[in-house]
Coordinates of C-alpha atoms and ligand atoms in Angstrom, one line a residue:
M1 CA 67.7 76.0 90.4
D2 CA 67.7 78.4 93.2
L3 CA 71.8 78.4 94.0
W4 CA 72.6 77.0 90.2
G5 CA 73.8 73.7 91.3
K6 CA 76.1 75.5 93.7
R7 CA 77.2 74.7 97.5
D8 CA 74.7 75.5 100.3
D9 CA 76.6 77.8 102.1
M10 CA 77.6 79.7 99.3
V11 CA 77.6 83.5 100.4
V12 CA 74.6 84.9 98.3
H13 CA 75.2 88.7 97.3
E14 CA 72.2 88.7 94.8
R15 CA 69.7 86.1 93.5
E16 CA 68.5 88.2 90.8
P17 CA 71.0 88.1 89.0
F18 CA 73.0 85.5 90.9
N19 CA 75.9 86.9 92.7
A20 CA 77.6 83.9 94.6
E21 CA 80.8 83.8 96.2
P22 CA 81.8 80.4 98.1
P23 CA 83.3 80.9 101.9
R24 CA 87.4 81.3 101.4
T25 CA 88.1 77.9 102.9
A26 CA 86.3 75.6 100.4
L27 CA 88.7 77.3 97.9
A28 CA 91.9 76.8 100.1
E29 CA 91.0 72.7 99.6
M30 CA 92.2 72.0 96.4
P31 CA 94.2 73.2 93.0
L32 CA 90.7 72.8 90.6
T33 CA 87.6 74.6 91.7
P34 CA 84.7 72.2 91.9
V35 CA 82.3 73.7 89.7
E36 CA 79.5 73.9 92.8
S37 CA 82.3 76.2 94.4
F38 CA 82.9 78.2 91.9
Y39 CA 81.9 82.1 91.8
S40 CA 79.2 83.0 89.6
R41 CA 79.0 86.7 88.8
N42 CA 76.2 87.8 86.8
H43 CA 74.7 91.7 85.2
G44 CA 71.0 90.0 84.0
P45 CA 69.0 87.2 84.0
I46 CA 70.8 83.7 82.8
P47 CA 69.9 82.9 79.1
E48 CA 68.8 79.7 78.0
T49 CA 70.2 78.5 74.8
D50 CA 69.2 76.3 72.2
P51 CA 71.5 74.6 71.3
V52 CA 70.1 73.1 67.5
A53 CA 69.4 76.9 66.6
W54 CA 72.5 78.1 68.5
R55 CA 75.0 79.4 66.3
L56 CA 78.5 80.9 66.7
R57 CA 78.5 84.2 63.8
V58 CA 82.3 85.2 63.5
D59 CA 81.9 88.7 61.3
G60 CA 83.6 92.2 61.3
L61 CA 87.1 93.1 60.0
V62 CA 87.7 89.4 58.3
E63 CA 88.2 88.2 54.5
R64 CA 85.5 84.8 55.8
P65 CA 82.4 85.9 58.0
M66 CA 81.3 82.8 59.3
E67 CA 78.7 80.8 61.3
L68 CA 79.0 77.8 63.3
S69 CA 77.2 75.3 65.2
L70 CA 78.7 73.4 68.5
Q71 CA 79.5 70.2 66.3
E72 CA 80.4 72.3 63.5
L73 CA 83.8 74.1 65.9
R74 CA 84.2 70.9 67.2
S75 CA 85.0 68.6 64.6
R76 CA 87.1 72.0 62.6
F77 CA 89.0 73.4 65.3
D78 CA 91.3 71.0 67.2
E79 CA 90.4 70.5 71.1
A80 CA 92.7 72.7 73.6
E81 CA 92.5 71.9 77.3
L82 CA 93.9 74.3 80.1
D83 CA 93.6 75.1 83.4
A84 CA 93.2 78.6 83.8
T85 CA 92.0 81.0 87.2
L86 CA 89.1 83.3 86.7
Q87 CA 89.4 86.2 88.9
C88 CA 86.5 89.5 89.0
A89 CA 88.2 92.8 89.2
G90 CA 85.7 92.8 92.3
N91 CA 86.7 90.8 94.2
R92 CA 88.0 92.1 97.6
R93 CA 85.6 95.0 97.4
A94 CA 84.5 94.5 100.2
G95 CA 88.2 95.5 101.9
L96 CA 87.3 98.3 99.9
A97 CA 84.2 99.4 101.2
E98 CA 85.3 99.6 104.6
V99 CA 87.1 102.4 103.7
R100 CA 84.7 104.5 101.6
D101 CA 81.2 103.7 100.9
I102 CA 81.0 102.0 97.3
P103 CA 77.0 102.2 96.5
G104 CA 75.3 99.9 94.3
E105 CA 78.5 96.6 93.7
D106 CA 78.3 93.6 95.7
P107 CA 80.8 93.9 98.7
W108 CA 82.9 91.1 96.8
R109 CA 84.7 89.1 100.2
S110 CA 87.4 87.0 98.8
G111 CA 86.1 84.4 96.8
A112 CA 85.1 86.2 93.5
V113 CA 88.1 83.7 92.0
S114 CA 87.9 80.7 90.6
T115 CA 90.6 77.8 88.9
A116 CA 88.9 75.7 86.1
R117 CA 90.3 73.2 83.1
W118 CA 88.9 74.8 79.9
S119 CA 88.4 73.1 76.5
G120 CA 87.1 74.0 73.5
A121 CA 88.7 75.6 70.4
R122 CA 91.6 78.9 70.3
L123 CA 90.4 81.5 69.1
G124 CA 93.2 82.2 68.0
D125 CA 92.4 79.2 65.0
V126 CA 88.7 80.4 65.0
L127 CA 90.0 84.2 63.9
A128 CA 93.4 82.6 61.5
A129 CA 89.9 80.6 59.7
A130 CA 88.0 83.6 59.6
G131 CA 91.8 85.3 58.0
P132 CA 91.5 88.8 60.0
R133 CA 91.9 92.1 57.7
P134 CA 95.3 94.3 58.5
E135 CA 92.9 97.1 59.8
A136 CA 91.7 94.0 62.8
A137 CA 92.9 95.6 66.2
H138 CA 90.2 94.4 68.9
V139 CA 87.6 91.4 69.0
A140 CA 84.1 91.9 70.2
F141 CA 82.6 89.4 72.0
A142 CA 78.7 89.5 72.8
A143 CA 75.9 87.4 74.3
P144 CA 72.4 87.6 74.7
D145 CA 71.8 88.1 78.6
V146 CA 70.3 91.6 78.8
S147 CA 71.8 93.9 82.3
P148 CA 69.2 96.0 83.4
V149 CA 72.6 97.6 85.1
A150 CA 73.7 99.1 82.0
D151 CA 73.1 102.7 81.2
P152 CA 70.5 101.8 79.0
P153 CA 69.5 98.2 79.7
Q154 CA 71.9 96.1 76.7
S155 CA 73.1 92.9 76.7
F156 CA 76.8 92.0 78.2
G157 CA 79.7 92.7 76.0
A158 CA 83.1 92.9 75.9
S159 CA 86.5 92.9 73.4
I160 CA 90.1 92.1 73.9
P161 CA 93.0 93.9 71.7
V162 CA 93.4 91.3 68.8
A163 CA 97.2 90.9 70.7
K164 CA 96.0 88.8 73.2
A165 CA 93.3 87.1 71.3
L166 CA 95.7 85.1 69.1
G167 CA 97.8 83.9 72.6
P168 CA 97.0 79.7 72.6
E169 CA 95.5 80.5 75.9
V170 CA 92.3 82.2 74.9
L171 CA 89.6 79.5 74.6
L172 CA 86.0 79.6 73.0
A173 CA 85.2 76.9 75.8
W174 CA 82.7 74.3 75.9
A175 CA 83.8 72.0 78.5
M176 CA 84.4 72.6 82.2
D177 CA 86.3 70.2 84.0
G178 CA 85.1 68.4 81.5
R179 CA 82.0 68.4 81.3
P180 CA 79.7 70.3 79.0
L181 CA 79.6 74.1 80.4
P182 CA 76.7 74.5 83.1
R183 CA 74.4 76.2 82.3
V184 CA 75.4 79.1 84.8
H185 CA 79.0 79.5 83.6
G186 CA 77.9 80.1 80.0
A187 CA 77.3 77.1 77.8
L188 CA 76.9 76.6 75.0
L189 CA 80.2 78.8 74.6
R190 CA 82.1 81.4 77.1
V191 CA 85.3 82.8 76.2
V192 CA 88.3 82.2 78.7
V193 CA 90.6 84.8 78.9
P194 CA 93.3 84.2 81.0
G195 CA 95.1 86.3 83.1
W196 CA 92.5 89.0 82.4
I197 CA 89.5 90.3 84.6
G198 CA 86.7 87.9 84.6
A199 CA 84.7 90.7 82.4
R200 CA 86.1 89.7 79.2
S201 CA 85.5 86.1 80.1
V202 CA 82.0 86.3 78.0
K203 CA 79.3 83.5 78.3
W204 CA 76.6 82.2 76.4
L205 CA 78.9 83.7 73.8
T206 CA 76.2 83.8 69.9
R207 CA 79.3 86.5 67.5
V208 CA 82.6 87.2 67.9
T209 CA 83.9 90.8 65.5
V210 CA 86.5 92.0 64.7
Q211 CA 87.3 95.7 64.3
A212 CA 89.6 98.4 64.7
E213 CA 88.3 100.0 68.6
P214 CA 87.6 98.5 71.7
S215 CA 83.6 97.7 71.7
V216 CA 81.4 100.1 72.9
N217 CA 79.5 98.2 75.5
Y218 CA 78.8 99.9 78.9
F219 CA 80.8 96.9 80.2
Q220 CA 83.4 97.5 78.5
A221 CA 83.2 100.8 77.9
T222 CA 82.1 102.6 80.6
A223 CA 82.0 100.2 83.4
Y224 CA 84.8 98.2 84.6
R225 CA 86.7 100.9 84.3
L226 CA 89.0 102.6 87.6
L227 CA 87.5 106.1 88.1
P228 CA 90.0 108.8 90.5
P229 CA 88.7 108.8 93.9
G230 CA 86.6 111.8 93.5
A231 CA 85.3 110.5 89.9
D232 CA 81.2 110.6 90.5
P233 CA 80.7 107.2 89.2
V234 CA 76.6 107.9 88.0
Q235 CA 78.4 110.5 85.9
A236 CA 81.4 108.5 84.7
G237 CA 80.3 108.3 80.5
P238 CA 82.2 106.0 77.6
G239 CA 85.8 106.2 77.6
D240 CA 86.2 107.7 81.6
G241 CA 88.7 106.1 83.6
I242 CA 91.3 103.3 82.6
S243 CA 90.1 100.6 81.1
L244 CA 90.5 97.4 83.1
G245 CA 92.2 94.2 81.4
P246 CA 95.0 92.2 82.6
L247 CA 95.1 91.4 86.1
A248 CA 96.5 92.8 89.0
L249 CA 99.3 91.0 91.2
N250 CA 97.3 89.9 93.8
C251 CA 97.1 87.2 96.6
D252 CA 94.9 86.2 99.3
I253 CA 94.8 83.8 102.4
L254 CA 92.4 80.8 101.9
S255 CA 92.9 79.1 105.3
P256 CA 92.2 79.3 108.6
D257 CA 89.1 81.5 107.8
D258 CA 89.0 85.1 109.2
G259 CA 87.8 85.5 113.1
A260 CA 88.4 81.6 113.0
R261 CA 89.4 81.0 116.3
V262 CA 92.5 78.7 116.4
P263 CA 94.7 78.1 119.3
P264 CA 98.1 79.6 119.3
G265 CA 100.9 78.1 118.6
P266 CA 101.9 76.2 114.9
T267 CA 99.5 77.1 112.6
E268 CA 99.4 76.3 109.1
V269 CA 98.6 79.0 106.9
V270 CA 97.0 78.2 103.2
G271 CA 96.4 80.8 100.0
Y272 CA 97.2 81.5 96.9
A273 CA 99.0 84.2 94.6
L274 CA 98.0 85.1 90.8
A275 CA 100.1 87.7 89.2
G276 CA 98.5 89.3 86.0
D277 CA 98.7 88.8 81.6
G278 CA 101.9 86.2 81.6
R279 CA 103.7 87.2 84.3
S280 CA 104.4 84.9 87.2
V281 CA 104.5 84.4 91.2
A282 CA 107.7 85.2 92.5
R283 CA 107.5 84.9 95.7
V284 CA 104.7 85.6 99.3
D285 CA 105.5 86.3 102.7
V286 CA 104.4 85.9 105.6
S287 CA 103.5 88.4 108.5
V288 CA 102.1 87.4 112.2
D289 CA 103.2 91.1 113.4
G290 CA 101.8 93.2 110.9
G291 CA 103.8 93.7 108.2
H292 CA 107.5 94.5 111.0
S293 CA 109.1 90.8 110.0
W294 CA 108.3 88.6 107.2
A295 CA 108.7 84.7 107.0
Q296 CA 108.7 83.0 103.2
A297 CA 105.9 80.8 102.2
E298 CA 106.7 77.6 100.2
L299 CA 104.9 78.1 97.0
E300 CA 103.4 75.3 95.1
A301 CA 105.7 73.3 91.9
D302 CA 103.0 74.3 89.2
A303 CA 104.5 77.9 87.8
D304 CA 102.0 78.0 84.6
P305 CA 101.2 81.6 84.6
W306 CA 97.6 81.0 83.8
V307 CA 97.0 79.4 87.0
W308 CA 97.0 80.7 90.8
R309 CA 100.1 79.9 92.8
R310 CA 99.0 77.8 95.7
W311 CA 101.1 78.7 99.2
R312 CA 101.3 77.4 102.1
I313 CA 103.7 78.6 105.3
V314 CA 103.4 77.5 108.7
V315 CA 103.6 80.7 111.5
D316 CA 103.4 80.6 115.5
L317 CA 100.9 82.4 116.0
P318 CA 101.1 84.5 119.9
A319 CA 98.2 84.3 122.0
G320 CA 95.5 86.5 122.2
A321 CA 93.9 88.5 119.0
A322 CA 96.3 87.2 116.2
E323 CA 96.8 88.9 112.9
I324 CA 98.3 87.5 109.7
T325 CA 99.3 89.5 106.9
A326 CA 100.3 88.1 103.6
R327 CA 101.8 89.8 100.3
A328 CA 103.0 88.3 97.0
W329 CA 105.9 89.5 94.3
D330 CA 105.6 88.9 90.5
S331 CA 108.7 88.1 88.0
S332 CA 109.0 91.6 87.2
G333 CA 109.5 92.9 90.9
S334 CA 106.2 94.1 91.3
A335 CA 104.6 93.7 95.0
M336 CA 101.5 94.6 96.4
P337 CA 100.5 97.7 98.1
E338 CA 99.4 97.5 101.6
S339 CA 96.5 99.5 102.2
P340 CA 93.2 99.3 100.7
A341 CA 93.4 103.2 101.1
H342 CA 95.2 103.7 98.6
L343 CA 93.8 102.1 96.3
W344 CA 90.0 103.3 96.7
N345 CA 87.9 104.3 93.9
P346 CA 84.3 105.0 93.2
K347 CA 83.7 101.0 92.0
G348 CA 85.6 99.5 94.1
Y349 CA 87.7 97.8 91.1
V350 CA 91.5 95.6 92.1
N351 CA 91.7 95.7 95.7
N352 CA 95.0 93.8 95.6
S353 CA 96.6 95.3 98.6
W354 CA 97.6 92.9 101.4
A355 CA 95.6 89.9 102.4
R356 CA 94.7 90.3 106.4
I357 CA 93.0 88.0 108.4
R358 CA 92.0 88.1 112.5
L359 CA 92.2 85.7 114.3
D360 CA 91.3 84.6 117.8
S361 CA 93.9 82.8 119.5
R362 CA 93.6 83.0 122.7
Ligands
MTE401 N1 77.4 87.0 78.9 C1 77.9 87.6 80.5 N2 79.3 87.3 80.4 C2 79.9 87.3 81.6 C3 79.1 87.6 82.2 C4 77.7 88.8 82.1 O1 77.0 88.8 83.2 N3 76.9 88.0 81.4 N4 80.1 88.4 84.0 C5 81.5 88.5 83.4 C6 82.6 88.7 85.2 S1 82.3 90.4 85.9 C7 82.8 87.7 85.3 S2 84.0 87.9 86.5 C8 83.2 86.4 84.4 C9 82.5 85.5 85.7 O2 82.3 83.9 85.4 P1 81.9 83.2 86.0 O3 80.2 83.2 86.5 O4 81.4 81.9 85.3 O5 82.2 82.9 87.5 O6 81.9 86.3 83.8 C10 81.8 87.6 82.7 N5 80.9 87.0 81.7
MO402 MO1 83.7 90.5 87.3

């Protein structure tokens, strides 16, 4: 269980808790990321769930609190199936860490993003059965994995606003790519919140609580918040900074690999772009001259907003040390900032600066 069934060439940032990402070229291979390549982000030891004893509690500001076995959940609610991309708020942190040190956080490269086909009950259906009271404003998720990272150590948790929780895309998923959820990805049940940072897709789910306020869990109230550049993250407390929820528009180059040796001349470049909560990717520009001139990449047809939009382009690589740059635009006309220096923040979240790779094309 060393690599939790992942491919041998995963970049392992930590073994305990297990934190690993695939090389970018593994993500280039196909639209759905095979489970063995899917990144894994954990804040504490991976719990083992007893499928017989396990129950999901649904409580808080609801008319009819419930306690459901997996069997009851599956028989009472329709099964929905949906492709969705998960992206960690720390994806591409390595680019920010080049600007200024980010102590205590893993330097994720391009691989803390992956796509799967999820099956489960719609959270909205389960909430409708429980009957939210009028004061209901947030839906909180609890799990048993205790994180030593939290101060004081506590189990992982998160919340999302009721309006998002009722969206048909938000699932309580028991399967990934048609198979029961693997333990490392949250068995027996996990939340999947498409279009939002991965941290809200709570794994090993045990409890859904409807409440008037956001979760006070450390990972909602204190971590996964964007602090101003001058703030001391060690001193940060509940409510400081911007709470991260909906994803920011982002894109990346997946092939060729950064640093690869590629002969000059026509070269195919492949990547993805992902827009935030319900927006869609409208255009991807690629440059081989550091952003002086741009060509538009060809976008894959599928425009489902919850899934990354893959793109490709053939560029004419100059001889010598070449650099390829990519940037995306979304359906609101928003673009990505040029430099990670403008985005640097003490915990290294949301690096959506232009994607860059350097190639040796002698
Ligand atoms: N219970 C629990 N859920 C969790 C986490 C965790 O540590 N514990 N990590 C979160 C974060 S930060 C991310 S990015 C995603 C990663 O999901 P994955 O490991 O299935 O790729 O799970 C989220 N859900
Ligand atoms: Mo994350």
